[in-house]
mmCIF file of C-alpha atoms and ligand atoms in Angstrom:
data_model
loop_
_atom_site.group_PDB
_atom_site.id
_atom_site.type_symbol
_atom_site.label_atom_id
_atom_site.label_comp_id
_atom_site.label_asym_id
_atom_site.label_seq_id
_atom_site.Cartn_x
_atom_site.Cartn_y
_atom_site.Cartn_z
ATOM 1 C CA MET A 472 110.592 -152.831 109.454
ATOM 2 C CA VAL A 473 110.213 -149.387 110.986
ATOM 3 C CA SER A 474 112.165 -148.141 113.971
ATOM 4 C CA LYS A 475 111.296 -144.855 115.640
ATOM 5 C CA SER A 476 113.599 -142.476 117.529
ATOM 6 C CA LEU A 477 113.272 -138.990 118.953
ATOM 7 C CA PHE A 478 114.652 -136.304 116.628
ATOM 8 C CA GLY A 479 114.140 -133.288 118.924
ATOM 9 C CA THR A 480 111.762 -130.570 120.031
ATOM 10 C CA LEU A 481 110.726 -127.818 117.634
ATOM 11 C CA LYS A 482 111.702 -124.276 118.560
ATOM 12 C CA ILE A 483 110.068 -122.225 115.822
ATOM 13 C CA GLY A 484 106.941 -122.192 113.684
ATOM 14 C CA PRO A 485 103.331 -123.103 114.399
ATOM 15 C CA PHE A 486 104.328 -126.393 116.075
ATOM 16 C CA ALA A 487 107.001 -124.971 118.427
ATOM 17 C CA GLY A 488 107.276 -127.097 121.561
ATOM 18 C CA ARG A 489 106.295 -130.354 119.817
ATOM 19 C CA GLU A 490 108.541 -133.391 119.917
ATOM 20 C CA VAL A 491 109.231 -134.854 116.490
ATOM 21 C CA TYR A 492 110.571 -138.250 115.457
ATOM 22 C CA LEU A 493 112.643 -140.074 112.859
ATOM 23 C CA TYR A 494 111.364 -143.322 111.324
ATOM 24 C CA LYS A 495 113.959 -145.614 109.828
ATOM 25 C CA ILE A 496 112.386 -147.938 107.241
ATOM 26 C CA TYR A 497 114.292 -151.005 106.087
ATOM 27 C CA PHE A 498 114.149 -154.604 104.927
ATOM 28 C CA PRO A 499 116.611 -156.587 107.060
ATOM 29 C CA GLY A 500 119.617 -157.440 104.899
ATOM 30 C CA SER A 501 118.601 -155.180 102.005
ATOM 31 C CA PRO A 502 121.063 -152.512 100.706
ATOM 32 C CA LEU A 503 118.590 -149.632 100.901
ATOM 33 C CA THR A 504 117.300 -147.869 104.021
ATOM 34 C CA ILE A 505 115.294 -144.661 104.179
ATOM 35 C CA THR A 506 114.694 -142.440 107.190
ATOM 36 C CA VAL A 507 111.741 -140.066 107.295
ATOM 37 C CA SER A 508 110.664 -137.470 109.852
ATOM 38 C CA ASP A 509 107.167 -136.547 110.962
ATOM 39 C CA PHE A 510 108.415 -132.925 110.831
ATOM 40 C CA GLY A 511 107.897 -131.571 107.305
ATOM 41 C CA ALA A 512 107.556 -135.174 106.038
ATOM 42 C CA ILE A 513 111.309 -134.801 105.568
ATOM 43 C CA LEU A 514 113.265 -137.539 103.832
ATOM 44 C CA TYR A 515 116.105 -137.364 106.354
ATOM 45 C CA ASP A 516 118.366 -140.024 104.848
ATOM 46 C CA VAL A 517 118.699 -142.601 102.078
ATOM 47 C CA GLN A 518 121.443 -145.082 102.826
ATOM 48 C CA PHE A 519 122.675 -147.403 100.098
ATOM 49 C CA THR A 520 125.183 -150.209 100.642
ATOM 50 C CA LYS A 521 127.411 -150.655 97.603
ATOM 51 C CA ASN A 522 128.815 -153.903 96.223
ATOM 52 C CA ASP A 523 132.034 -153.286 98.199
ATOM 53 C CA ARG A 524 129.868 -153.191 101.411
ATOM 54 C CA LYS A 525 130.511 -149.463 101.951
ATOM 55 C CA THR A 526 127.374 -147.498 102.838
ATOM 56 C CA VAL A 527 126.806 -144.131 101.174
ATOM 57 C CA SER A 528 124.253 -141.515 102.141
ATOM 58 C CA LEU A 529 122.557 -140.473 98.901
ATOM 59 C CA VAL A 530 120.737 -137.385 100.156
ATOM 60 C CA ARG A 531 122.124 -134.336 101.832
ATOM 61 C CA GLY A 532 120.854 -133.575 105.307
ATOM 62 C CA TYR A 533 121.704 -131.985 108.604
ATOM 63 C CA GLU A 534 122.558 -133.573 111.920
ATOM 64 C CA THR A 535 120.194 -131.556 114.065
ATOM 65 C CA LEU A 536 116.547 -130.566 113.936
ATOM 66 C CA ASP A 537 117.564 -126.992 114.656
ATOM 67 C CA PHE A 538 119.289 -126.727 111.235
ATOM 68 C CA TYR A 539 116.226 -128.132 109.468
ATOM 69 C CA GLU A 540 114.149 -125.444 111.156
ATOM 70 C CA ARG A 541 116.485 -122.560 110.351
ATOM 71 C CA ALA A 542 118.283 -123.294 107.082
ATOM 72 C CA ASN A 543 115.301 -122.341 104.928
ATOM 73 C CA ASP A 544 116.319 -124.573 102.023
ATOM 74 C CA TYR A 545 113.522 -127.170 102.263
ATOM 75 C CA MET A 546 116.134 -129.871 102.849
ATOM 76 C CA GLY A 547 114.405 -133.197 102.102
ATOM 77 C CA SER A 548 110.957 -131.882 102.954
ATOM 78 C CA VAL A 549 107.588 -132.096 101.326
ATOM 79 C CA VAL A 550 106.600 -128.757 99.848
ATOM 80 C CA GLY A 551 103.092 -127.271 99.561
ATOM 81 C CA ARG A 552 100.403 -126.077 99.177
ATOM 82 C CA VAL A 553 101.982 -124.863 95.979
ATOM 83 C CA GLY A 554 105.576 -125.833 95.366
ATOM 84 C CA ASN A 555 107.793 -123.461 93.372
ATOM 85 C CA ARG A 556 107.148 -119.767 92.769
ATOM 86 C CA ILE A 557 103.951 -117.727 92.442
ATOM 87 C CA LYS A 558 104.586 -114.279 91.026
ATOM 88 C CA LYS A 559 103.989 -111.526 93.620
ATOM 89 C CA GLY A 560 102.280 -114.176 95.766
ATOM 90 C CA ARG A 561 99.047 -113.342 94.003
ATOM 91 C CA PHE A 562 96.474 -115.325 92.073
ATOM 92 C CA LYS A 563 92.836 -115.128 91.025
ATOM 93 C CA LEU A 564 90.408 -117.961 91.554
ATOM 94 C CA ASN A 565 86.678 -117.906 90.814
ATOM 95 C CA GLY A 566 86.638 -114.082 90.788
ATOM 96 C CA ASN A 567 88.543 -113.614 94.068
ATOM 97 C CA THR A 568 92.117 -112.385 94.359
ATOM 98 C CA TYR A 569 94.280 -114.128 96.945
ATOM 99 C CA ASN A 570 97.454 -112.688 98.450
ATOM 100 C CA LEU A 571 99.922 -115.190 99.812
ATOM 101 C CA TYR A 572 102.945 -114.811 102.021
ATOM 102 C CA LYS A 573 105.894 -113.430 99.993
ATOM 103 C CA ASN A 574 109.085 -115.107 101.117
ATOM 104 C CA ASN A 575 111.311 -114.837 98.041
ATOM 105 C CA MET A 576 112.206 -111.513 96.384
ATOM 106 C CA GLY A 577 108.596 -110.308 96.544
ATOM 107 C CA ASN A 578 107.240 -113.653 95.327
ATOM 108 C CA HIS A 579 105.742 -116.686 97.050
ATOM 109 C CA LEU A 580 108.013 -119.754 97.177
ATOM 110 C CA HIS A 581 107.223 -123.329 98.248
ATOM 111 C CA GLY A 582 104.085 -122.596 100.267
ATOM 112 C CA GLY A 583 105.198 -119.480 102.140
ATOM 113 C CA GLN A 584 106.599 -118.806 105.599
ATOM 114 C CA TYR A 585 105.304 -121.933 107.321
ATOM 115 C CA GLY A 586 104.297 -124.217 104.482
ATOM 116 C CA PHE A 587 103.883 -127.993 104.481
ATOM 117 C CA ASN A 588 107.608 -128.283 105.320
ATOM 118 C CA TYR A 589 106.910 -126.862 108.793
ATOM 119 C CA LYS A 590 103.982 -129.124 109.681
ATOM 120 C CA VAL A 591 104.080 -131.935 112.190
ATOM 121 C CA TYR A 592 102.416 -134.982 110.644
ATOM 122 C CA GLU A 593 100.514 -137.776 112.338
ATOM 123 C CA ALA A 594 102.568 -140.865 111.487
ATOM 124 C CA GLU A 595 101.078 -144.334 110.995
ATOM 125 C CA CYS A 596 102.631 -147.548 109.871
ATOM 126 C CA THR A 597 99.664 -149.541 108.606
ATOM 127 C CA ASP A 598 100.982 -151.980 106.001
ATOM 128 C CA SER A 599 101.549 -155.572 107.022
ATOM 129 C CA ALA A 600 105.138 -155.617 105.679
ATOM 130 C CA HIS A 601 105.971 -152.530 107.820
ATOM 131 C CA VAL A 602 107.830 -150.747 105.044
ATOM 132 C CA SER A 603 105.410 -147.901 104.495
ATOM 133 C CA LEU A 604 104.892 -144.762 106.558
ATOM 134 C CA LEU A 605 101.724 -142.692 106.200
ATOM 135 C CA LEU A 606 102.053 -139.060 107.295
ATOM 136 C CA LYS A 607 98.807 -137.104 107.672
ATOM 137 C CA ALA A 608 98.218 -133.382 108.185
ATOM 138 C CA VAL A 609 95.619 -130.660 107.799
ATOM 139 C CA SER A 610 96.180 -127.242 106.289
ATOM 140 C CA PRO A 611 93.442 -124.972 107.685
ATOM 141 C CA ASP A 612 91.399 -122.459 105.696
ATOM 142 C CA GLY A 613 93.549 -119.356 105.206
ATOM 143 C CA ASP A 614 96.860 -121.161 105.803
ATOM 144 C CA GLU A 615 99.579 -118.869 104.355
ATOM 145 C CA GLY A 616 96.745 -117.056 102.543
ATOM 146 C CA TYR A 617 95.330 -120.082 100.658
ATOM 147 C CA PRO A 618 91.564 -120.730 100.614
ATOM 148 C CA GLY A 619 89.916 -123.871 101.980
ATOM 149 C CA CYS A 620 90.833 -126.513 104.489
ATOM 150 C CA VAL A 621 93.004 -129.227 102.907
ATOM 151 C CA SER A 622 93.367 -132.669 104.500
ATOM 152 C CA TYR A 623 96.301 -134.447 102.963
ATOM 153 C CA SER A 624 98.761 -137.259 103.388
ATOM 154 C CA VAL A 625 102.220 -138.250 102.226
ATOM 155 C CA ARG A 626 103.099 -141.924 102.093
ATOM 156 C CA TYR A 627 106.679 -143.162 101.814
ATOM 157 C CA THR A 628 106.949 -146.809 100.777
ATOM 158 C CA LEU A 629 110.235 -148.650 100.666
ATOM 159 C CA GLU A 630 110.807 -151.248 97.959
ATOM 160 C CA LYS A 631 113.834 -153.489 97.582
ATOM 161 C CA ASN A 632 115.712 -151.055 95.302
ATOM 162 C CA GLY A 633 113.870 -147.786 95.746
ATOM 163 C CA PHE A 634 111.028 -145.923 97.341
ATOM 164 C CA THR A 635 107.869 -144.111 96.316
ATOM 165 C CA ILE A 636 106.175 -141.007 97.655
ATOM 166 C CA GLU A 637 102.400 -140.830 97.252
ATOM 167 C CA TYR A 638 100.331 -137.740 97.901
ATOM 168 C CA ASN A 639 96.596 -137.720 98.607
ATOM 169 C CA ALA A 640 94.503 -134.622 99.331
ATOM 170 C CA ASP A 641 90.945 -133.332 99.658
ATOM 171 C CA THR A 642 89.631 -129.827 100.139
ATOM 172 C CA ASP A 643 86.416 -128.165 101.292
ATOM 173 C CA LYS A 644 86.818 -125.119 98.967
ATOM 174 C CA PRO A 645 88.538 -124.724 95.581
ATOM 175 C CA THR A 646 92.258 -124.245 96.184
ATOM 176 C CA PRO A 647 95.500 -124.648 94.258
ATOM 177 C CA LEU A 648 97.738 -127.596 95.083
ATOM 178 C CA ASN A 649 101.143 -128.587 93.699
ATOM 179 C CA LEU A 650 102.963 -130.957 96.048
ATOM 180 C CA THR A 651 106.523 -132.117 95.697
ATOM 181 C CA ASN A 652 109.493 -133.431 97.631
ATOM 182 C CA HIS A 653 112.642 -131.340 97.976
ATOM 183 C CA SER A 654 115.383 -133.926 98.483
ATOM 184 C CA TYR A 655 118.942 -132.967 97.646
ATOM 185 C CA PHE A 656 120.578 -136.013 96.036
ATOM 186 C CA ASN A 657 124.305 -136.600 95.742
ATOM 187 C CA LEU A 658 125.195 -140.078 94.506
ATOM 188 C CA ASN A 659 128.777 -139.822 95.800
ATOM 189 C CA GLY A 660 127.646 -138.865 99.306
ATOM 190 C CA GLU A 661 130.166 -135.987 99.232
ATOM 191 C CA GLY A 662 131.512 -133.127 97.140
ATOM 192 C CA THR A 663 129.486 -131.739 94.256
ATOM 193 C CA VAL A 664 127.217 -133.275 91.615
ATOM 194 C CA LEU A 665 129.148 -131.656 88.756
ATOM 195 C CA ASP A 666 130.397 -135.085 87.645
ATOM 196 C CA HIS A 667 126.886 -136.605 87.728
ATOM 197 C CA VAL A 668 125.307 -137.496 84.404
ATOM 198 C CA LEU A 669 121.665 -136.463 84.028
ATOM 199 C CA GLN A 670 119.088 -137.780 81.592
ATOM 200 C CA LEU A 671 115.521 -136.424 81.451
ATOM 201 C CA ASP A 672 112.772 -137.013 78.902
ATOM 202 C CA CYS A 673 111.836 -133.299 78.948
ATOM 203 C CA ASP A 674 111.378 -131.718 75.525
ATOM 204 C CA ARG A 675 110.539 -128.202 76.808
ATOM 205 C CA TYR A 676 111.476 -125.794 79.603
ATOM 206 C CA ILE A 677 110.042 -122.625 81.096
ATOM 207 C CA PRO A 678 112.303 -119.576 80.668
ATOM 208 C CA ILE A 679 112.628 -117.335 83.728
ATOM 209 C CA ASP A 680 113.476 -113.724 84.586
ATOM 210 C CA ASN A 681 116.073 -112.515 87.101
ATOM 211 C CA LYS A 682 113.746 -113.338 90.017
ATOM 212 C CA LEU A 683 113.319 -116.882 88.663
ATOM 213 C CA ILE A 684 109.726 -116.163 87.650
ATOM 214 C CA PRO A 685 108.435 -117.508 84.301
ATOM 215 C CA THR A 686 108.363 -115.114 81.376
ATOM 216 C CA GLY A 687 105.232 -116.935 80.192
ATOM 217 C CA GLU A 688 106.811 -118.847 77.325
ATOM 218 C CA ILE A 689 107.369 -122.570 77.078
ATOM 219 C CA CYS A 690 110.403 -123.238 74.862
ATOM 220 C CA LYS A 691 112.043 -126.269 73.312
ATOM 221 C CA VAL A 692 115.133 -127.548 75.141
ATOM 222 C CA SER A 693 116.959 -128.520 71.967
ATOM 223 C CA GLY A 694 120.151 -126.515 71.521
ATOM 224 C CA THR A 695 120.058 -125.152 75.102
ATOM 225 C CA ALA A 696 121.937 -126.004 78.310
ATOM 226 C CA LEU A 697 118.749 -127.693 79.496
ATOM 227 C CA ASP A 698 118.577 -130.472 76.920
ATOM 228 C CA PHE A 699 119.069 -133.729 78.860
ATOM 229 C CA ASN A 700 117.296 -136.031 76.417
ATOM 230 C CA SER A 701 120.655 -137.724 75.911
ATOM 231 C CA PRO A 702 122.673 -138.323 79.109
ATOM 232 C CA ARG A 703 124.778 -135.255 79.824
ATOM 233 C CA GLN A 704 127.275 -134.386 82.530
ATOM 234 C CA ILE A 705 125.986 -131.565 84.738
ATOM 235 C CA SER A 706 129.285 -129.643 84.565
ATOM 236 C CA GLU A 707 129.100 -129.713 80.772
ATOM 237 C CA ALA A 708 125.526 -128.395 80.805
ATOM 238 C CA LEU A 709 126.522 -125.626 83.225
ATOM 239 C CA ARG A 710 129.420 -124.589 80.967
ATOM 240 C CA THR A 711 127.094 -124.208 77.981
ATOM 241 C CA LYS A 712 126.521 -120.537 77.257
ATOM 242 C CA ASP A 713 122.890 -119.960 78.176
ATOM 243 C CA GLU A 714 121.282 -116.771 79.463
ATOM 244 C CA ASN A 715 118.668 -118.735 81.416
ATOM 245 C CA VAL A 716 121.293 -120.681 83.332
ATOM 246 C CA ASP A 717 123.206 -117.446 84.058
ATOM 247 C CA LEU A 718 120.032 -115.897 85.513
ATOM 248 C CA ALA A 719 119.716 -118.730 88.040
ATOM 249 C CA SER A 720 123.481 -119.172 88.726
ATOM 250 C CA GLY A 721 123.008 -122.751 87.577
ATOM 251 C CA ILE A 722 120.071 -124.955 86.759
ATOM 252 C CA ASP A 723 116.915 -123.933 88.606
ATOM 253 C CA HIS A 724 114.301 -124.546 85.940
ATOM 254 C CA CYS A 725 110.990 -126.203 85.357
ATOM 255 C CA LEU A 726 111.525 -128.808 82.623
ATOM 256 C CA VAL A 727 108.425 -130.190 80.960
ATOM 257 C CA PHE A 728 107.780 -133.760 79.867
ATOM 258 C CA PRO A 729 106.222 -134.525 76.471
ATOM 259 C CA GLU A 730 102.571 -133.614 76.240
ATOM 260 C CA ASP A 731 101.054 -137.095 76.565
ATOM 261 C CA SER A 732 102.851 -138.000 79.823
ATOM 262 C CA SER A 733 100.203 -138.037 82.532
ATOM 263 C CA TYR A 734 100.801 -141.602 83.720
ATOM 264 C CA TYR A 735 103.372 -142.902 86.202
ATOM 265 C CA CYS A 736 106.554 -144.105 84.516
ATOM 266 C CA LYS A 737 110.283 -143.596 84.358
ATOM 267 C CA ARG A 738 111.115 -140.091 83.154
ATOM 268 C CA GLY A 739 114.838 -139.831 83.769
ATOM 269 C CA SER A 740 117.925 -140.875 85.641
ATOM 270 C CA VAL A 741 121.070 -139.589 87.316
ATOM 271 C CA TYR A 742 124.349 -141.512 87.328
ATOM 272 C CA SER A 743 127.635 -140.915 89.107
ATOM 273 C CA PRO A 744 130.628 -142.385 87.228
ATOM 274 C CA LYS A 745 132.649 -142.002 90.441
ATOM 275 C CA SER A 746 130.505 -144.163 92.748
ATOM 276 C CA GLY A 747 128.824 -146.150 89.973
ATOM 277 C CA ILE A 748 125.481 -145.436 91.629
ATOM 278 C CA TYR A 749 122.475 -144.466 89.524
ATOM 279 C CA MET A 750 119.029 -143.211 90.417
ATOM 280 C CA ASP A 751 115.975 -143.669 88.201
ATOM 281 C CA PHE A 752 113.254 -141.066 88.529
ATOM 282 C CA TYR A 753 109.540 -141.887 88.094
ATOM 283 C CA THR A 754 106.555 -139.568 88.221
ATOM 284 C CA ASP A 755 102.996 -139.114 86.976
ATOM 285 C CA LEU A 756 103.343 -135.305 86.910
ATOM 286 C CA PRO A 757 103.935 -133.213 83.771
ATOM 287 C CA ALA A 758 107.153 -131.448 84.859
ATOM 288 C CA VAL A 759 110.188 -131.441 87.107
ATOM 289 C CA GLN A 760 112.014 -128.534 88.733
ATOM 290 C CA VAL A 761 115.689 -129.315 88.307
ATOM 291 C CA TYR A 762 117.755 -127.462 90.884
ATOM 292 C CA THR A 763 121.526 -127.880 91.106
ATOM 293 C CA GLY A 764 121.878 -126.563 94.667
ATOM 294 C CA ASN A 765 122.992 -123.111 93.492
ATOM 295 C CA PHE A 766 122.198 -121.543 96.859
ATOM 296 C CA LEU A 767 123.839 -124.155 99.083
ATOM 297 C CA ILE A 768 126.314 -121.553 100.196
ATOM 298 C CA PHE A 769 125.831 -121.064 103.926
ATOM 299 C CA ASP A 770 128.808 -121.905 106.167
ATOM 300 C CA GLU A 771 126.457 -121.729 109.126
ATOM 301 C CA PHE A 772 124.759 -124.978 108.070
ATOM 302 C CA PRO A 773 127.290 -127.778 107.478
ATOM 303 C CA PHE A 774 125.855 -131.076 106.254
ATOM 304 C CA ARG A 775 125.601 -134.164 108.404
ATOM 305 C CA GLY A 776 129.154 -135.462 108.860
ATOM 306 C CA GLY A 777 130.609 -131.939 109.003
ATOM 307 C CA GLU A 778 131.152 -131.227 105.296
ATOM 308 C CA PRO A 779 130.460 -127.530 104.648
ATOM 309 C CA GLU A 780 127.739 -126.483 102.227
ATOM 310 C CA GLN A 781 128.983 -125.672 98.747
ATOM 311 C CA LYS A 782 127.388 -124.653 95.491
ATOM 312 C CA HIS A 783 126.231 -127.702 93.477
ATOM 313 C CA ALA A 784 126.618 -130.057 96.452
ATOM 314 C CA ALA A 785 123.384 -131.783 95.368
ATOM 315 C CA ILE A 786 120.660 -132.021 92.758
ATOM 316 C CA CYS A 787 116.922 -131.821 93.396
ATOM 317 C CA LEU A 788 114.454 -133.413 90.989
ATOM 318 C CA GLU A 789 111.150 -131.965 92.162
ATOM 319 C CA SER A 790 108.264 -133.600 90.294
ATOM 320 C CA GLU A 791 105.500 -131.036 89.841
ATOM 321 C CA TYR A 792 102.884 -129.259 87.780
ATOM 322 C CA LEU A 793 104.206 -126.319 85.776
ATOM 323 C CA ILE A 794 105.674 -123.410 87.760
ATOM 324 C CA ASP A 795 103.359 -120.443 88.465
ATOM 325 C CA SER A 796 100.504 -122.148 86.617
ATOM 326 C CA LEU A 797 97.957 -119.956 88.410
ATOM 327 C CA ASN A 798 99.227 -116.898 86.549
ATOM 328 C CA HIS A 799 99.671 -118.400 83.079
ATOM 329 C CA GLU A 800 96.996 -119.669 80.751
ATOM 330 C CA GLY A 801 98.101 -122.813 78.988
ATOM 331 C CA PHE A 802 100.206 -124.030 81.936
ATOM 332 C CA SER A 803 98.713 -126.690 84.298
ATOM 333 C CA ASP A 804 95.318 -126.666 85.968
ATOM 334 C CA ILE A 805 96.343 -127.016 89.625
ATOM 335 C CA VAL A 806 93.021 -126.173 91.269
ATOM 336 C CA LEU A 807 91.572 -128.890 93.476
ATOM 337 C CA ASN A 808 87.797 -128.691 93.923
ATOM 338 C CA PRO A 809 85.692 -130.151 96.743
ATOM 339 C CA GLY A 810 84.618 -133.656 95.799
ATOM 340 C CA ASN A 811 87.641 -134.205 93.559
ATOM 341 C CA HIS A 812 90.416 -136.235 95.123
ATOM 342 C CA PHE A 813 94.077 -135.334 94.521
ATOM 343 C CA TYR A 814 96.560 -138.165 94.008
ATOM 344 C CA SER A 815 100.116 -138.191 92.728
ATOM 345 C CA LYS A 816 103.101 -140.509 92.922
ATOM 346 C CA THR A 817 106.851 -140.103 92.500
ATOM 347 C CA GLY A 818 109.493 -142.813 92.769
ATOM 348 C CA TYR A 819 113.269 -142.959 93.080
ATOM 349 C CA TYR A 820 115.099 -146.253 92.385
ATOM 350 C CA PHE A 821 118.771 -147.001 92.928
ATOM 351 C CA GLY A 822 121.410 -149.415 91.693
ATOM 352 C CA GLN A 823 125.091 -149.681 90.944
ATOM 353 C CA LYS A 824 126.702 -150.147 87.514
HETATM 354 C C1 LIG B 1228 114.035 -123.513 93.958
HETATM 355 C C2 LIG B 1228 115.262 -122.688 94.261
HETATM 356 C C3 LIG B 1228 115.320 -122.475 95.737
HETATM 357 C C4 LIG B 1228 115.349 -123.834 96.418
HETATM 358 C C5 LIG B 1228 115.382 -123.747 97.921
HETATM 359 C C6 LIG B 1228 114.178 -124.824 94.649
HETATM 360 O O1 LIG B 1228 113.088 -125.633 94.381
HETATM 361 O O2 LIG B 1228 113.804 -123.683 92.593
HETATM 362 O O3 LIG B 1228 115.254 -121.470 93.574
HETATM 363 O O4 LIG B 1228 116.433 -121.718 96.112
HETATM 364 O O5 LIG B 1228 114.232 -124.553 96.022
HETATM 365 O O6 LIG B 1228 114.429 -122.917 98.381
#
């Protein structure tokens, strides 16, 4: 079932003045409910009812639309055209150099000033079970400096114990594309994720410099703070002496799955010993940006429910192609050409131990 309610009216960005909505998607009587907005294709809430009948909100979010517009942390939103960082906002494609909007220490981050997180999507609920929401948008030629007009969609589908996010896109000129979702998970619904236990099948990671831009190497995780092949508490990983983690004030790294992993399957999980809730993570993409909410430090933007922001108040698992691929040979090919269709799927599944 889908129920729709008014979220508010946008004040800033290319869609200022537009009314936007929240869509609550649920199976009557099922423990999992998701709420999605047609602004930024934001995953506004994931509510999970535990065995003791208490309901916990498993993603961080804000109460008001105004905070989503101003906080600049991509809270729950879909990110594009190219998620993550592009060094100096510059790339070459078919002999042309493109200059993108630089919104992060002289680099381009998550699609620029008004990326896919600022778009208003056309929302449709077309499936007969009414548990799927299709959000469609167009990114015009030249949007944030990117070439070509991209027509794309994001589909959230609720299942009994989880949900999937599917991305589809087409372009009329060659253009880079690396779409992800930027949800901030906290399986206790409060406090930090330092007690959460993370497991990821990633055998490599991409080292970064002090602006969080890749050095160009791809290194093995073994022996580093970023080795989550065996389940590991986040606080323990953060305590491990590691120059790369110091550079990012926590984990903010692109971790790479083994070479042969281009099909959709489970790639990791997060578990909170405190709530007993776990989340399994599925993707068909080659990497994941793991971000431990190191910059959730703004008193001005308390979370829904009034709890102030604090460092490590959440973890993002952003499925993606390799960071800054456009500027590194041997990373991913993220160029979408006319006539080639883009498709990708990520899933998050929940349960209680
Ligand atoms: C990035 C962080 C950034 C955050 C919010 C994450 O995906 O890796 O460095 O601060 O998004 O913008």
